[in-house]
C-alpha positions as a Python dict, from the first residue, in 0.01 Angstrom:
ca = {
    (1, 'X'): (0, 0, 0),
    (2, 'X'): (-393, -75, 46),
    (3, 'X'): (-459, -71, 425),
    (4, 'X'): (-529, -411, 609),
    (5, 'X'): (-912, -471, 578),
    (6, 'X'): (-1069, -411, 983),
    (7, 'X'): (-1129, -663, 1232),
    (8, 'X'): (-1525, -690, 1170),
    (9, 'X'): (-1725, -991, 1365),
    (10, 'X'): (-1720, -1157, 1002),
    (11, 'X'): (-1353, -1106, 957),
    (12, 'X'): (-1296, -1272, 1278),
    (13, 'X'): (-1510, -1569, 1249),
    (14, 'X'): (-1334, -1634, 909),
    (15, 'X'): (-1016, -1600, 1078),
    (16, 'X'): (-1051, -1799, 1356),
    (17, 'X'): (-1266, -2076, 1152),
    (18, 'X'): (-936, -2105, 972),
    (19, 'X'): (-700, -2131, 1287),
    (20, 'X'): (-905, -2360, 1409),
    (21, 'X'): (-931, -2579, 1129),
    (22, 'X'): (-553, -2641, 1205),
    (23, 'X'): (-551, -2691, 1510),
    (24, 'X'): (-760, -2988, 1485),
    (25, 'X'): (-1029, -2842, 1627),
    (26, 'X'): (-1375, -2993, 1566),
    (27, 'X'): (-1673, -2794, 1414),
    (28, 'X'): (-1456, -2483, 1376),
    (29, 'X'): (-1726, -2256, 1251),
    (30, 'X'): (-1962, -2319, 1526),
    (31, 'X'): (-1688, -2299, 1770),
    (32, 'X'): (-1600, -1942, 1693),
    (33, 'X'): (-1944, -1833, 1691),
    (34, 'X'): (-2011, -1962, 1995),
    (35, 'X'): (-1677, -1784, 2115),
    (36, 'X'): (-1719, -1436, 1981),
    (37, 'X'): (-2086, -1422, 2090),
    (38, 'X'): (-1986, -1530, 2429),
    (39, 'X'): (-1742, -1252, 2438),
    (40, 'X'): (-1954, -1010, 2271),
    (41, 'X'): (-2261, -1142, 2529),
    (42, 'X'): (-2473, -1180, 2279),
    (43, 'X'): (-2674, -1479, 2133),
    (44, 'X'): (-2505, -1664, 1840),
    (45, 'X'): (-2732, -1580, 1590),
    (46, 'X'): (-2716, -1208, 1678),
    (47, 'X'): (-2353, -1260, 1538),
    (48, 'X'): (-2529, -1245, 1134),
    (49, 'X'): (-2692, -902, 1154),
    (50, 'X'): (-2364, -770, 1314),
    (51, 'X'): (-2166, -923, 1118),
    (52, 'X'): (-1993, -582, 916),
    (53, 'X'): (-1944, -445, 1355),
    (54, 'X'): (-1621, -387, 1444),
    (55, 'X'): (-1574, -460, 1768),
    (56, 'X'): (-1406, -262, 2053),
    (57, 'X'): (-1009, -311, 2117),
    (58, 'X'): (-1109, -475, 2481),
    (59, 'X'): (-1328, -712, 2309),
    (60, 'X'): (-1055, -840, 2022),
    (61, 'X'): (-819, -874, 2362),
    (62, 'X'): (-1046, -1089, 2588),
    (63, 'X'): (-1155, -1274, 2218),
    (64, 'X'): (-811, -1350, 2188),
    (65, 'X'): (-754, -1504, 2486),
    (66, 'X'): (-1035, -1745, 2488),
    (67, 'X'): (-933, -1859, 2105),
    (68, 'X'): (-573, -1900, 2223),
    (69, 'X'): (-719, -2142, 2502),
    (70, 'X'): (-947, -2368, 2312),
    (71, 'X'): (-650, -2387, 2035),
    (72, 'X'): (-463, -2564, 2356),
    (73, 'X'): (-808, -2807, 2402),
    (74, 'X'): (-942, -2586, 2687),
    (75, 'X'): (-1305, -2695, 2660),
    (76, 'X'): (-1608, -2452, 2503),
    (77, 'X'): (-1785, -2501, 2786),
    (78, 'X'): (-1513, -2405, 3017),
    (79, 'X'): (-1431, -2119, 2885),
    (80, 'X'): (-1791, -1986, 2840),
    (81, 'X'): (-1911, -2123, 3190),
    (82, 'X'): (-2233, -2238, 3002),
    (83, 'X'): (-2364, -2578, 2876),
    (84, 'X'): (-2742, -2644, 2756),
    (85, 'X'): (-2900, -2946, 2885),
    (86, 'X'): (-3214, -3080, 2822),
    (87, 'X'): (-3294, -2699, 2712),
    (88, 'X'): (-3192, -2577, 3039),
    (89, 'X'): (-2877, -2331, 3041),
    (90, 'X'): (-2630, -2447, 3284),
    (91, 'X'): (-2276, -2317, 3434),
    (92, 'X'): (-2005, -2564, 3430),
    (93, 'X'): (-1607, -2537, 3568),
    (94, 'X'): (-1351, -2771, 3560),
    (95, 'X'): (-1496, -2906, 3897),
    (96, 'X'): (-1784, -3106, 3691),
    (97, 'X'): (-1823, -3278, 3421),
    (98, 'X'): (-1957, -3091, 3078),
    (99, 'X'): (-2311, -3258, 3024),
    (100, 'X'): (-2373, -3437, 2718),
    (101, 'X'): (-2650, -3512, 2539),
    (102, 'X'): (-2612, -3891, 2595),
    (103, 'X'): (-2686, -3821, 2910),
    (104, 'X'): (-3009, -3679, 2793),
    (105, 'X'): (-3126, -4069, 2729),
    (106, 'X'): (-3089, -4130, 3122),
    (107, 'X'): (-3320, -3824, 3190),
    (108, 'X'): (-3575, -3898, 2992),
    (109, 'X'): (-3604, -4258, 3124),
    (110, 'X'): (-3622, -4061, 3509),
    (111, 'X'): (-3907, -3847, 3373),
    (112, 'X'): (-4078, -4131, 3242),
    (113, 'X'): (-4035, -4324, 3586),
    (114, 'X'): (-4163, -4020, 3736),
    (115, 'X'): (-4495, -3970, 3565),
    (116, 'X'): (-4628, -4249, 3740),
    (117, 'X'): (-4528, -4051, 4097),
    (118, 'X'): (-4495, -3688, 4052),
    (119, 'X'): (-4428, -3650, 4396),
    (120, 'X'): (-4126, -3939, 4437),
    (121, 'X'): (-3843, -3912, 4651),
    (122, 'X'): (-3527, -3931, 4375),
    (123, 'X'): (-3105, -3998, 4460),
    (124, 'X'): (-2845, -3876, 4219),
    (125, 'X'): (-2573, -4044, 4265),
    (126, 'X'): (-2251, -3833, 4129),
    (127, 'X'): (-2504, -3533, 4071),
    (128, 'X'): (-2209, -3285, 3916),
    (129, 'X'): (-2328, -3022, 3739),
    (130, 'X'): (-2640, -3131, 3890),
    (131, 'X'): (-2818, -3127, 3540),
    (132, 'X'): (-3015, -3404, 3641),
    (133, 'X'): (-3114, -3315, 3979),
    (134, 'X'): (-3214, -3003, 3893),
    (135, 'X'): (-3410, -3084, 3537),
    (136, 'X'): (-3590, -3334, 3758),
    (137, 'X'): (-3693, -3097, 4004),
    (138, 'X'): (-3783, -2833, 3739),
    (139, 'X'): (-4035, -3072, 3543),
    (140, 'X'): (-4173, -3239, 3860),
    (141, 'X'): (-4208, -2951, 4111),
    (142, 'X'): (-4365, -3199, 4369),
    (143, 'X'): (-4064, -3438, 4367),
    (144, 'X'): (-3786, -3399, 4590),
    (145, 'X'): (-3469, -3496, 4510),
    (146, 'X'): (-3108, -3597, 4712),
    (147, 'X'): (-2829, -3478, 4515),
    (148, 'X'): (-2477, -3669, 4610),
    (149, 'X'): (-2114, -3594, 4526),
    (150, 'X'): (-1716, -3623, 4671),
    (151, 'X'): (-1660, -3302, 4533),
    (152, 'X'): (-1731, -3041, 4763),
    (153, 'X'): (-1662, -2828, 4417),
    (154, 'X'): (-1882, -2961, 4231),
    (155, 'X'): (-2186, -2925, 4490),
    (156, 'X'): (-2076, -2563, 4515),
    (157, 'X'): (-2163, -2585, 4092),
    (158, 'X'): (-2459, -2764, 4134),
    (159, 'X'): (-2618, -2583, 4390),
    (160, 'X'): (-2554, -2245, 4186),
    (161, 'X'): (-2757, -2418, 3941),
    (162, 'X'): (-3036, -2549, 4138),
    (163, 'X'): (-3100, -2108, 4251),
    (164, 'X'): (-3042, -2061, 3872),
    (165, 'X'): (-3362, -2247, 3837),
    (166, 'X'): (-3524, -2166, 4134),
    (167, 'X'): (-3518, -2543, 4273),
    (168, 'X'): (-3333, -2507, 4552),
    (169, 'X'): (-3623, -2602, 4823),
    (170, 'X'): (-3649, -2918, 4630),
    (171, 'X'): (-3294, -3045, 4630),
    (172, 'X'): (-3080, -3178, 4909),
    (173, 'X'): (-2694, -3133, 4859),
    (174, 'X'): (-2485, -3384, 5022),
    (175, 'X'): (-2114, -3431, 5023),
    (176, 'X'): (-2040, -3774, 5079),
    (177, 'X'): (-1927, -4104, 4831),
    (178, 'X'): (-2235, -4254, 4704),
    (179, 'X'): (-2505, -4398, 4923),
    (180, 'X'): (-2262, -4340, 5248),
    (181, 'X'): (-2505, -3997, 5214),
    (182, 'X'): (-2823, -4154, 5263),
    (183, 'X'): (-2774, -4413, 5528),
    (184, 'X'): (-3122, -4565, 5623),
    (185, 'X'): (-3288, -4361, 5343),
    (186, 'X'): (-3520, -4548, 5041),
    (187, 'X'): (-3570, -4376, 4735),
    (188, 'X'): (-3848, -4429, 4496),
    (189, 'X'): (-3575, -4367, 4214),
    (190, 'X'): (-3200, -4382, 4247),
    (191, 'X'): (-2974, -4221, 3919),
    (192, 'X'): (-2656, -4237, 3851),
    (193, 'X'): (-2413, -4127, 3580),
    (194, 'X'): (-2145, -4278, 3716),
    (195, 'X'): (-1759, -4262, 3595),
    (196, 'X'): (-1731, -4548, 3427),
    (197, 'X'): (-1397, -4501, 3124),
    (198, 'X'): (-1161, -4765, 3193),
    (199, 'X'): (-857, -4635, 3378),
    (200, 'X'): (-639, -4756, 3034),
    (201, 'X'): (-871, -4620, 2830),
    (202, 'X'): (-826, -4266, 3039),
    (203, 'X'): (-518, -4229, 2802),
    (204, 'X'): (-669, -4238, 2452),
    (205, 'X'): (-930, -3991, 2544),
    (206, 'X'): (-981, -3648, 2328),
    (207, 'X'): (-751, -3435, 2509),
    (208, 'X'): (-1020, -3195, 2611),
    (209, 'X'): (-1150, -3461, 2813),
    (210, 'X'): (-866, -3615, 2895),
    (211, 'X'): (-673, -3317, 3030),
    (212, 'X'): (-939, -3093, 3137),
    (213, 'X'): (-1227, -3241, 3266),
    (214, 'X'): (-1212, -3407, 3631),
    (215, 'X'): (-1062, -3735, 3651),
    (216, 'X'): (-1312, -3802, 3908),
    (217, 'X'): (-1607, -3809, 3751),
    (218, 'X'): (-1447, -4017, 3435),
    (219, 'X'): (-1219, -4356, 3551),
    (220, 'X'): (-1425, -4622, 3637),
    (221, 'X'): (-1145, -4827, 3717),
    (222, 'X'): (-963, -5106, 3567),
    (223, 'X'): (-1267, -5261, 3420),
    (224, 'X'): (-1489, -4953, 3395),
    (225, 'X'): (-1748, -5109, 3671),
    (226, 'X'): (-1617, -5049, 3993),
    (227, 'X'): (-1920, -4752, 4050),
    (228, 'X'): (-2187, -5045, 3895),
    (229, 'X'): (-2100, -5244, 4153),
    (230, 'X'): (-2088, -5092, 4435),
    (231, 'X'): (-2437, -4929, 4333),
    (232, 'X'): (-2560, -5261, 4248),
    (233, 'X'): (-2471, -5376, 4578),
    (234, 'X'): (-2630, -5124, 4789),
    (235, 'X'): (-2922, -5008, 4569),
    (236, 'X'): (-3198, -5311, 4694),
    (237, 'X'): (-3172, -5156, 5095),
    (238, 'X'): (-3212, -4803, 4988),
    (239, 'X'): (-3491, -4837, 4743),
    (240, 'X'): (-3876, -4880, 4814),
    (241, 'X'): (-4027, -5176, 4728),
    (242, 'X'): (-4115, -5150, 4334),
    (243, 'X'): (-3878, -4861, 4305),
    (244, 'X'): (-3596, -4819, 3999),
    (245, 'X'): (-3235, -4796, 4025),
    (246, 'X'): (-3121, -4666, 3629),
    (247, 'X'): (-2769, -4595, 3544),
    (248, 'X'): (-2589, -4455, 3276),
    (249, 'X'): (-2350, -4683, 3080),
    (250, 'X'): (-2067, -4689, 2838),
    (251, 'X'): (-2156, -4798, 2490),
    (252, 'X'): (-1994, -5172, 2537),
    (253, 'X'): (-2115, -5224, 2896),
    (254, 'X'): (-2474, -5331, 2857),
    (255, 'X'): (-2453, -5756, 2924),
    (256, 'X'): (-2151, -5649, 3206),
    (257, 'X'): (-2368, -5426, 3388),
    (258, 'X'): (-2689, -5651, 3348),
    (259, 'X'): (-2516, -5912, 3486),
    (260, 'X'): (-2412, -5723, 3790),
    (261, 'X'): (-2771, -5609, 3884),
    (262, 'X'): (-2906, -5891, 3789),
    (263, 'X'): (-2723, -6061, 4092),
    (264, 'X'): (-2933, -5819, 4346),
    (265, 'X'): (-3199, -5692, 4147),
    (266, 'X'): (-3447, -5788, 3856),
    (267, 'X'): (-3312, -5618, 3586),
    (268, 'X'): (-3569, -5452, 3338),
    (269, 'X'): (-3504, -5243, 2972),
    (270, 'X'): (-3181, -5166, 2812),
    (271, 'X'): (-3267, -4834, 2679),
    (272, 'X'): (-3029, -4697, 2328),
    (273, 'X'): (-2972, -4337, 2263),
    (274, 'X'): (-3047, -4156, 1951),
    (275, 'X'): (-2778, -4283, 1773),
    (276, 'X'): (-2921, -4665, 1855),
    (277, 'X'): (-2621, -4751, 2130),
    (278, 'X'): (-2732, -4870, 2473),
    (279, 'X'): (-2741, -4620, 2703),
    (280, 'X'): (-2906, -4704, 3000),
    (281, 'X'): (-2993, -4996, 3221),
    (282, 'X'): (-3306, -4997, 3452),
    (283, 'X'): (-3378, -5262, 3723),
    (284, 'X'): (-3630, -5298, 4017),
    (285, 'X'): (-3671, -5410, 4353),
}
C-alpha cells in the first residue's frame, strides 16, 4: 500500500479549496491562501515558491483550527485580526465592523473635502475600526480629527490602530452616542458610516455578518434611518459655516436620506461607488 502523499502548503490549499467549496464558502481559493499564509506569517504570495514545504505539526494544528472556524462563517478578518483599507493594514475583532471597500467611496469624498483645508477639524461619527479616522489623519497630517463611538471596545480597536500608524496626536477618542461627544464643538467636516440595515432585513444577512459582526454597528432600525436622522438633525449646530456633513448610505437609500437633510441642510452630490450604486450623500451648511 503506497503511503499517503505529505501535507505540503500545495496539498493543503487543494484540500481546503475543496472543503470549502462545500461549505458554501465564497472565493475558496483565495480564502485558504489567505489562511495558511496567515498561519504560516507569511505574505500570500510567498505561499507559490513554498508551495512543495511541508509544514511543521504545530502549524497543520493551529491551520486546522482557523479552517474549522471559517467553515462555521467565522469571518477572514476575524480570524486573521487584519483587514486592508484604503492600502492601510488594519486589526479588526468582533468589537468593529470589518471595513469594506464601499466604504472606500466615503473616504475619498473626505479627502477630496479636505484638499481645500489640509488643516480642518473632522468628526467621525461611529469611527469603529477607526479606518477612517485614522486614513484621514495619515494623508492630512495637519488635520485633526474627533473619533466617536458607544463601544468602549471598539475605541480600544481603533485607538490600537491610530499608534499602528503613528496618528495618535492627531485623533481624539471619545466614548459617547454620536454628537452627545462634541457638545458645543463645530467641525469643518462631520463623517459617518452609520448602521443603517433595516432591523428585518438583519435576518437575511450572510451569516458571517449576520452572526458575527456587531449588531451595533449594522441595524439601523425599522426603516434603516434612524442614525440619518438624528445626524441630520444635529449636524447644522455643530458644523462651521460652509462646512460638509457626508454619510454613508445603503444602496436604496439615496432620495430617503436626501430628503431628510434636505429638511436642515442644502443637500449637494450623490456620489456612486465603483460598481455605479449611490454611495454617499454630501450636504452643507
Amino acid at each position: 500500500m503506497s503511503a499517503a502523499p505529505p501535507w505540503t502548503i500545495k496539498t493543503l490549499i487543494a484540500w481546503t479549496t475543496k472543503y470549502f467549496s462545500e461549505k458554501g464558502i465564497e472565493s475558496p481559493r483565495l480564502e485558504a491562501e489567505l489562511l495558511l499564509a496567515h498561519t504560516l506569517k507569511c505574505k500570500r504570495i510567498d505561499l507559490i515558491v513554498r508551495y512543495d514545504e511541508i509544514p511543521g505539526d504545530a502549524a497543520r494544528a493551529a491551520y486546522r483550527d482557523v479552517v474549522k472556524r471559517r467553515s462555521e462563517h467565522w469571518p477572514t478578518a476575524y480570524l486573521t485580526g487584519d483587514r486592508e483599507f484604503f492600502l492601510l493594514p488594519f486589526a479588526v475583532s468582533p468589537a468593529v465592523l470589518i471595513p469594506r471597500p464601499d466604504t472606500e467611496t466615503l473616504l475619498l469624498a473626505a479627502l477630496e473635502e479636505l484638499k481645500l483645508k489640509p488643516a480642518a477639524r473632522v468628526l467621525d461619527l461611529g469611527t469603529g475600526s477607526g479606518c477612517l479616522a485614522v486614513s484621514i489623519a495619515h494623508k492630512y497630517p495637519q488635520a485633526t480629527v474627533v473619533a466617536v463611538d458607544l463601544s468602549p471596545d471598539a475605541l480600544a480597536v481603533a485607538t490600537a490602530n491610530s499608534v499602528r500608524h503613528d496618528v495618535t496626536a492627531q485623533i481624539d477618542f471619545r466614548l459617547g452616542d454620536l454628537f452627545a461627544a462634541a457638545r458645543g464643538e463645530t467641525f469643518d467636516l462631520i463623517i459617518s458610516n452609520p448602521p443603517y440595515i433595516t432591523s428585518s432585513e438583519m435576518l437575511t444577512l450572510q451569516e458571517e455578518v449576520r452572526d458575527h459582526e456587531p449588531r451595533l454597528a449594522l441595524d439601523g432600525g425599522p426603516d434603516g434611518l434612524a442614525f440619518y436622522r438624528r445626524i441630520a438633525r444635529d449636524a447644522p449646530t455643530h458644523l462651521t459655516l460652509g462646512g460638509a456633513v457626508m454619510v454613508e448610505i445603503g444602496a436604496t437609500q439615496s432620495e430617503s436620506v436626501r430628503n431628510l437633510f434636505a429638511e436642515t441642510l442644502t443637500v449637494g452630490r450623490t456620489i456612486k461607488d465603483g460598481a455605479g450604486i449611490a454611495r454617499v450623500i454630501e450636504s452643507r451648511k
